[in-house]
Short mmCIF file of the C-alpha atoms (twelve columns), coordinates in Angstrom:
data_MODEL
# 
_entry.id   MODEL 
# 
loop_
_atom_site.group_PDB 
_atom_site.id 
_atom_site.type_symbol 
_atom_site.label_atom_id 
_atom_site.label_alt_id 
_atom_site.label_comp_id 
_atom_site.label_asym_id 
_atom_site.label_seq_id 
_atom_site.Cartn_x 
_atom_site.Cartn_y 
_atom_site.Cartn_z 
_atom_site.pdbx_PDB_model_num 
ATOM 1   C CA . UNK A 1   165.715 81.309 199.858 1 
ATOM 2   C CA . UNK A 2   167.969 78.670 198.027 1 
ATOM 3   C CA . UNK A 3   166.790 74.956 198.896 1 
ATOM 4   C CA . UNK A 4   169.623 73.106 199.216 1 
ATOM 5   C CA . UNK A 5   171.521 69.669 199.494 1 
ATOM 6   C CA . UNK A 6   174.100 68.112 200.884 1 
ATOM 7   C CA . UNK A 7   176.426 65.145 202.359 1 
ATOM 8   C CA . UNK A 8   175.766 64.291 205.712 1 
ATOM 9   C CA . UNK A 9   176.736 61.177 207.264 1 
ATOM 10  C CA . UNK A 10  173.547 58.960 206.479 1 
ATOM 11  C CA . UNK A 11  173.026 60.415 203.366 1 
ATOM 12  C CA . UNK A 12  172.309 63.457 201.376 1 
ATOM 13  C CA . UNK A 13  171.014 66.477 204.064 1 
ATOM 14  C CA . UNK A 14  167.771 68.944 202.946 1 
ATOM 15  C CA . UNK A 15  167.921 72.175 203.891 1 
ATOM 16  C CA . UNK A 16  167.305 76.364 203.885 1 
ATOM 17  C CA . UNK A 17  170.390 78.219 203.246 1 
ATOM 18  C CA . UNK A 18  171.123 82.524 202.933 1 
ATOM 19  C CA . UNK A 19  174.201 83.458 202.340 1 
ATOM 20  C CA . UNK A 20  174.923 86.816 203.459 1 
ATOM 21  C CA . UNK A 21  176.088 89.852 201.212 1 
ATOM 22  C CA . UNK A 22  179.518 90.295 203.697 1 
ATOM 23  C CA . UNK A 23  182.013 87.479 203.265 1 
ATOM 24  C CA . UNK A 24  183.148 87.325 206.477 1 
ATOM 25  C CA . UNK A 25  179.792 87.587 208.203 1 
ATOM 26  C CA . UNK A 26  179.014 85.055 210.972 1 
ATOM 27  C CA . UNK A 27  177.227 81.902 210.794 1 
ATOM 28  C CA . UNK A 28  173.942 80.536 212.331 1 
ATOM 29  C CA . UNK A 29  172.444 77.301 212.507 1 
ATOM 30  C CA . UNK A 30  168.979 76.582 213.304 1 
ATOM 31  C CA . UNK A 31  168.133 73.004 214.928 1 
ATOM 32  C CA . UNK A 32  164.490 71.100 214.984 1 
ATOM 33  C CA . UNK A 33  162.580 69.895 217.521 1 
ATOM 34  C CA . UNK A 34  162.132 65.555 217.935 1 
ATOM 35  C CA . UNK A 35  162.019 64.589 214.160 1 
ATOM 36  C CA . UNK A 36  159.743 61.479 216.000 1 
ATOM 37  C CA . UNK A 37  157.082 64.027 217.121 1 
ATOM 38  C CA . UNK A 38  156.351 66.088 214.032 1 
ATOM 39  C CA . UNK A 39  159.978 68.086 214.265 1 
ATOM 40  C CA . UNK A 40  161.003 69.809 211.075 1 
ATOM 41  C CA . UNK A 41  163.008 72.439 209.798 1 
ATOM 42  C CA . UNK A 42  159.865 74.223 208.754 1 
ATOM 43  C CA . UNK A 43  158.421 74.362 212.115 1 
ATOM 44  C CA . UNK A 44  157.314 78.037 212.822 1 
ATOM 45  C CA . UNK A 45  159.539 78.578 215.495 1 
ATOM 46  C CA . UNK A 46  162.466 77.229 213.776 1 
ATOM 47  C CA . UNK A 47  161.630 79.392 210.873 1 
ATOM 48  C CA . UNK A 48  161.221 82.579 213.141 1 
ATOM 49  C CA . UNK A 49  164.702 82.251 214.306 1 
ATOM 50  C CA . UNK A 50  166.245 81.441 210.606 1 
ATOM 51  C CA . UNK A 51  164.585 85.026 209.869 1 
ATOM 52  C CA . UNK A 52  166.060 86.616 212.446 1 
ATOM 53  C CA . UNK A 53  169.469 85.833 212.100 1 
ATOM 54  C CA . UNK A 54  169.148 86.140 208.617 1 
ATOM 55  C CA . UNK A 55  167.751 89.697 209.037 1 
ATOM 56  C CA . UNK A 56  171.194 90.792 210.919 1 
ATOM 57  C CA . UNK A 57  173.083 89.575 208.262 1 
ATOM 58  C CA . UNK A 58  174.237 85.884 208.778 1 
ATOM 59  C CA . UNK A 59  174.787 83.503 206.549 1 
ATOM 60  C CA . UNK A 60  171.673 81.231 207.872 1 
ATOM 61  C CA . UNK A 61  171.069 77.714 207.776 1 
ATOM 62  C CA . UNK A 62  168.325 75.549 208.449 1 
ATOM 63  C CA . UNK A 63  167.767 71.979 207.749 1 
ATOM 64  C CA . UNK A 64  166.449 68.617 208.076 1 
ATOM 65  C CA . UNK A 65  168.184 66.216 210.506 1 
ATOM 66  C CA . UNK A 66  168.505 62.589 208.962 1 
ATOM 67  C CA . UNK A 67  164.712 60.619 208.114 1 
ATOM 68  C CA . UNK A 68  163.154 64.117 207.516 1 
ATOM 69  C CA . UNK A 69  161.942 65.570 204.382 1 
ATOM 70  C CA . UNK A 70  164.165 65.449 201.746 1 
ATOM 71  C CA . UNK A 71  166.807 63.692 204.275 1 
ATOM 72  C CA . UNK A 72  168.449 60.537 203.955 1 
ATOM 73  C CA . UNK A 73  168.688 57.924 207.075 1 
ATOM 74  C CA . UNK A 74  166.712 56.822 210.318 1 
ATOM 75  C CA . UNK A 75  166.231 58.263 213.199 1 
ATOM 76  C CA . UNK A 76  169.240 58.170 215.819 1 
ATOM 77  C CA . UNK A 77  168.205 59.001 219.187 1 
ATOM 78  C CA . UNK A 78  170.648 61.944 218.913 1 
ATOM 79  C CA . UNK A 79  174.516 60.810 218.110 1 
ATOM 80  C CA . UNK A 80  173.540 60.892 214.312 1 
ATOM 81  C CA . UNK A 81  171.567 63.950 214.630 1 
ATOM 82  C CA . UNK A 82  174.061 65.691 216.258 1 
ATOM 83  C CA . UNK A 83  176.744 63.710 213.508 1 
ATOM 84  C CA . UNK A 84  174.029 65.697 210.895 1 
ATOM 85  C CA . UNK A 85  174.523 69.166 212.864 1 
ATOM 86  C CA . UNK A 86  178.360 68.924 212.517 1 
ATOM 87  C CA . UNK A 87  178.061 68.386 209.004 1 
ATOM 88  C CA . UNK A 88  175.966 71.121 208.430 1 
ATOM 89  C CA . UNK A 89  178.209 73.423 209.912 1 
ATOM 90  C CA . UNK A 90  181.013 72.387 207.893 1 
ATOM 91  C CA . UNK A 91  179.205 72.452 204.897 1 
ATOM 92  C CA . UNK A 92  178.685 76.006 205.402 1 
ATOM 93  C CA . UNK A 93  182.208 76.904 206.449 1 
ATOM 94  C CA . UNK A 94  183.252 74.677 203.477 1 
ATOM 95  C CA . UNK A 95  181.449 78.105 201.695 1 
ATOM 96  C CA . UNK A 96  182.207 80.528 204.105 1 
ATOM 97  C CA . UNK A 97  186.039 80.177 205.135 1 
ATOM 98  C CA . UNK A 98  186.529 83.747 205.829 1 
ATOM 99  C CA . UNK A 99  183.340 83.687 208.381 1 
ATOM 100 C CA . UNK A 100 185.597 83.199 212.249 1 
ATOM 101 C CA . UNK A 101 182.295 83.113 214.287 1 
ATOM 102 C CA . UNK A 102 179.271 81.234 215.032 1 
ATOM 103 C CA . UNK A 103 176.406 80.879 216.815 1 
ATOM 104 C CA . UNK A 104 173.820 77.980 217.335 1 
ATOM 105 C CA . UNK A 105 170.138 77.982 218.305 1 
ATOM 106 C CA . UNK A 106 167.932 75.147 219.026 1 
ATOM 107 C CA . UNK A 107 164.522 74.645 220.187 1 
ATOM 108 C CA . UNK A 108 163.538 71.830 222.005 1 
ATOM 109 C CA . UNK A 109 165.389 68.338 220.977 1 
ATOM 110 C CA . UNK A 110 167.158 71.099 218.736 1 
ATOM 111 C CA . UNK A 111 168.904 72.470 221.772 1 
ATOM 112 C CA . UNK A 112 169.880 68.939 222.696 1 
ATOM 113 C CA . UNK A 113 171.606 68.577 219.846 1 
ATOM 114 C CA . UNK A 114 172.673 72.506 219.721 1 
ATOM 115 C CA . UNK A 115 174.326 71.991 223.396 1 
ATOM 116 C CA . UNK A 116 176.637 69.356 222.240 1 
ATOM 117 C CA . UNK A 117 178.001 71.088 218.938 1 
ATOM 118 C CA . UNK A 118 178.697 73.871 221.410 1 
ATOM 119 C CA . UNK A 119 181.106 72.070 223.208 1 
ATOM 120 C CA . UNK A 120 182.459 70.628 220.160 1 
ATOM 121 C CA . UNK A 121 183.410 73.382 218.506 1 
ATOM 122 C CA . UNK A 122 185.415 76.411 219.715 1 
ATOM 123 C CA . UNK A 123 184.423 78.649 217.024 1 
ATOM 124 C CA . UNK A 124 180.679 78.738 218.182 1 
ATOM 125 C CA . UNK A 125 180.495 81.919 220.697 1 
ATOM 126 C CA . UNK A 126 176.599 82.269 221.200 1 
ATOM 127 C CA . UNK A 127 173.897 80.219 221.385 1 
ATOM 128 C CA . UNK A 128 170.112 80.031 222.046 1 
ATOM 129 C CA . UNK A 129 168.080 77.323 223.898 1 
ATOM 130 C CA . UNK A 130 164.549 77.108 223.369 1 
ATOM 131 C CA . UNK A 131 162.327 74.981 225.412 1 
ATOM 132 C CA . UNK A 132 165.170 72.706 226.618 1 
ATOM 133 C CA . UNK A 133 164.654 69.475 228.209 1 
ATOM 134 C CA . UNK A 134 166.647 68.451 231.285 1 
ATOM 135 C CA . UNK A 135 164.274 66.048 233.088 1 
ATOM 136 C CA . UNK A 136 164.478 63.805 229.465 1 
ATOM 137 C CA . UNK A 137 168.083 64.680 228.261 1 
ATOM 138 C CA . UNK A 138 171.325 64.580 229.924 1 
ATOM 139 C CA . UNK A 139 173.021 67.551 229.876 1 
ATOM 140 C CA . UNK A 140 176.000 67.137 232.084 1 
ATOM 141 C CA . UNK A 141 178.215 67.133 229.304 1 
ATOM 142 C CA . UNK A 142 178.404 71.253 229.570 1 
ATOM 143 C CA . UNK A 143 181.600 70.178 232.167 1 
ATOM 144 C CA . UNK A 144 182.401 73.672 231.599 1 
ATOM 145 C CA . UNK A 145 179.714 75.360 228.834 1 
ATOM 146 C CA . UNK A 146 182.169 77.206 226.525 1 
ATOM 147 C CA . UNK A 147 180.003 80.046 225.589 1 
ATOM 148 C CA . UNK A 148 177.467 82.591 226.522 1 
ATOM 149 C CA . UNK A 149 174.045 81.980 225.304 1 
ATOM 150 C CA . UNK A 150 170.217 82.297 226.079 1 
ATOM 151 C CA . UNK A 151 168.008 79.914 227.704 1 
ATOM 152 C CA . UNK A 152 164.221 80.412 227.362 1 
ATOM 153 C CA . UNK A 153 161.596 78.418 228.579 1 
ATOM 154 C CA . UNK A 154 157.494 78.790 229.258 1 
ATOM 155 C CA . UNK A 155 156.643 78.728 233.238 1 
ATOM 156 C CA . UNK A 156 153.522 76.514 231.938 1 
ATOM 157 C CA . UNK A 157 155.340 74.087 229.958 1 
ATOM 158 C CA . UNK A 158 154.463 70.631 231.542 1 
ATOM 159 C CA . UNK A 159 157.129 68.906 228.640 1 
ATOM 160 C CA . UNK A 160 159.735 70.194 230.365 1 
ATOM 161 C CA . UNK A 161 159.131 72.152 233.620 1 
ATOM 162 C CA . UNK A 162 160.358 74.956 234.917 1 
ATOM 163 C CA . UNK A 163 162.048 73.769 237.942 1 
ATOM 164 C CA . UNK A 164 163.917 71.028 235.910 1 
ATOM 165 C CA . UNK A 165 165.373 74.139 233.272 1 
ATOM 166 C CA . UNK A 166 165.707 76.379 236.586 1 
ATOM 167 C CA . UNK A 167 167.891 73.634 237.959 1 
ATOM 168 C CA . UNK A 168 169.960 73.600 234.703 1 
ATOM 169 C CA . UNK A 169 170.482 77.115 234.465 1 
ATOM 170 C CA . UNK A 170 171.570 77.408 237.909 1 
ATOM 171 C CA . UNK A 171 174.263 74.850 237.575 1 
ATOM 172 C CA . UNK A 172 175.194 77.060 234.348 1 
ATOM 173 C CA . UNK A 173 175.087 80.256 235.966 1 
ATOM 174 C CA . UNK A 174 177.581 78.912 238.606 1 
ATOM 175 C CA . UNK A 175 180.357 78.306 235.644 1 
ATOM 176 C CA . UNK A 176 183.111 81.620 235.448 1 
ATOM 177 C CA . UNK A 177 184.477 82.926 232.903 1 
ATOM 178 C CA . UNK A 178 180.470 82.944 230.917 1 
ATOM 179 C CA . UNK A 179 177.268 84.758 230.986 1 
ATOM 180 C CA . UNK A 180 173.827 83.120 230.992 1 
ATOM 181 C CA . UNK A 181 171.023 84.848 230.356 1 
ATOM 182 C CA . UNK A 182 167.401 82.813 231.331 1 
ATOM 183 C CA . UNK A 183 164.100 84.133 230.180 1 
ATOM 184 C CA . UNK A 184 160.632 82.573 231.018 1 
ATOM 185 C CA . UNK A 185 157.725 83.548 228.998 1 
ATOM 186 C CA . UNK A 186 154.836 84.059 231.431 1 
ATOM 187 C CA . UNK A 187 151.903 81.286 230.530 1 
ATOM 188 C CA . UNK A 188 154.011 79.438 227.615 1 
ATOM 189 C CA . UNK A 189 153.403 76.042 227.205 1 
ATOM 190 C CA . UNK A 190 156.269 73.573 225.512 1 
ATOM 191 C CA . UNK A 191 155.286 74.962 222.083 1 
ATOM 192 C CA . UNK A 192 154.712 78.491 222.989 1 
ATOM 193 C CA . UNK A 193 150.859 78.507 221.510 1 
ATOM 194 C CA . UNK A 194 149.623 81.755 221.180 1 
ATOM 195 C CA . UNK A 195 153.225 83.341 222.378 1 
ATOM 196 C CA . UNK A 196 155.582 83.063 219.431 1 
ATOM 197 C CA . UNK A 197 156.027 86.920 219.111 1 
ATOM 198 C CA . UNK A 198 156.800 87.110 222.866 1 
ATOM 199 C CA . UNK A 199 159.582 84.642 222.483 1 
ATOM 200 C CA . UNK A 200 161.109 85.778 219.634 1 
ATOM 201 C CA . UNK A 201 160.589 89.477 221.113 1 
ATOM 202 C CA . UNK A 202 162.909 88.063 223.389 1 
ATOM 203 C CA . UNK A 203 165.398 86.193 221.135 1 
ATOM 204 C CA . UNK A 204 165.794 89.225 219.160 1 
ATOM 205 C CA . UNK A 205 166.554 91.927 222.214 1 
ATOM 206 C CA . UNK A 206 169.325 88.867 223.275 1 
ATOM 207 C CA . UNK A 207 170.661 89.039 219.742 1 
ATOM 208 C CA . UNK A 208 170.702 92.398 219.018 1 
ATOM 209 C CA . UNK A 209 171.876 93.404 222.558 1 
ATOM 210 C CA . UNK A 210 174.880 90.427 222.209 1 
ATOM 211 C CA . UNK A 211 175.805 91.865 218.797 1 
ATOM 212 C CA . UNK A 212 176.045 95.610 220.691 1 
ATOM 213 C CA . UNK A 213 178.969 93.808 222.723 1 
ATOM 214 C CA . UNK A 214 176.472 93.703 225.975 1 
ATOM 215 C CA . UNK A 215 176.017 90.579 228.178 1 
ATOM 216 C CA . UNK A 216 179.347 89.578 227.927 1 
ATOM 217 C CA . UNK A 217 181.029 87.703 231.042 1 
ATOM 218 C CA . UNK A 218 183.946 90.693 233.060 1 
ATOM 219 C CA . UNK A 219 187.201 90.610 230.648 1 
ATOM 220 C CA . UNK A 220 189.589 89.222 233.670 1 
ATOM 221 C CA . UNK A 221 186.889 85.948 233.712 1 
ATOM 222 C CA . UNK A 222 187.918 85.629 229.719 1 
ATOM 223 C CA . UNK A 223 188.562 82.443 228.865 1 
ATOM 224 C CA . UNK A 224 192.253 81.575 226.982 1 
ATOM 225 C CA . UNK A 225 191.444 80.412 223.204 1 
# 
């Protein structure tokens, strides 16, 4: 898997790129957990998903927010990180033109970030949201959430507890015209110790059941492009 460079706002960007064979095959990017508390693109989790989507044919991208690795600049309590996320996925359309679709998955501070590019660009029509973090982040900004995506969380995670993700995918649920699908992994703690498989067992029956045109919001709820 090609290691890769390039621009992003603070600097030059490291990262894990796969093109896929089809030219017009969507894109996925895969987003880190807190680069301040050992978050990197080669967390396992992080590198589970970039297999996944890779294995169904996207062109895959993982990478390094800013201060990381190979990555140039500090630490930005999220605008710069989520600056770096939005230059990642140009760089890859940049490649990719003919690729019309994307999705987005992001595990912990990762989904943070992955929540906002949602709502910044249109093109993005699935996402993933691992171990999100409510009762730390503000998430209001999803004022509506433009796509349907997963949200998966461990009932034992004490980082960011159920009730405060229950409360977030409630007030997600209640948006029309979307479908949000929640999944708790029985036991999981915040970094899913000893469950890995189970969560990506369930990431992968999400993806491969979205990509079979299932758990998709009633056609008359359709949002206008």
């Amino acid at each position: 898997m090609p290691e890769i460079i390039f621009n992003g706002p603070a600097g030059r960007l490291e990262g894990r790129y796969q093109p896929s064979k089809q030219k017009n095959a969507p894109i996925a990017i895969i987003l880190h957990p807190h680069p301040q508390f050992g978050g990197t693109m080669n967390n396992q989790i992080v590198y589970q998903l970039f297999y996944m989507f890779q294995k169904r044919g996207f062109t895959t991208l993982r990478f390094n927010f800013r201060g990381i690795g190979r990555s140039q600049g500090e630490f930005d309590h999220g605008a710069g990180e989520l600056s770096d996320a939005a230059s990642a996925l140009d760089w890859v359309q940049s490649l990719h033109p003919d690729s019309k679709s994307c999705w987005v998955a992001g595990y912990s501070f990762g989904a943070w970030i992955g929540m906002q590019l949602l709502m910044r660009r249109p093109e993005i029509e699935g996402f993933m949201s691992i171990a999100p973090q409510p009762n730390i982040y503000d998430f209001s900004f999803l004022a509506p959430c433009p796509s349907s995506g997963l949200i998966i969380n461990g009932d034992a995670d004490k980082v960011a507890p159920e009730k405060d993700v229950n409360g977030l995918v409630e007030k997600l649920k209640a948006q029309k015209g979307i479908l949000i699908t929640h999944k708790t992994v029985p036991g999981a703690n915040h970094f899913f110790n000893g469950q890995i498989e189970t969560l990506m067992a369930e990431c992968e029956d999400y993806l491969d059941r979205r990509l079979a045109g299932e758990l998709v919001p009633e056609p008359a709820a359709k949002r206008l492009r």
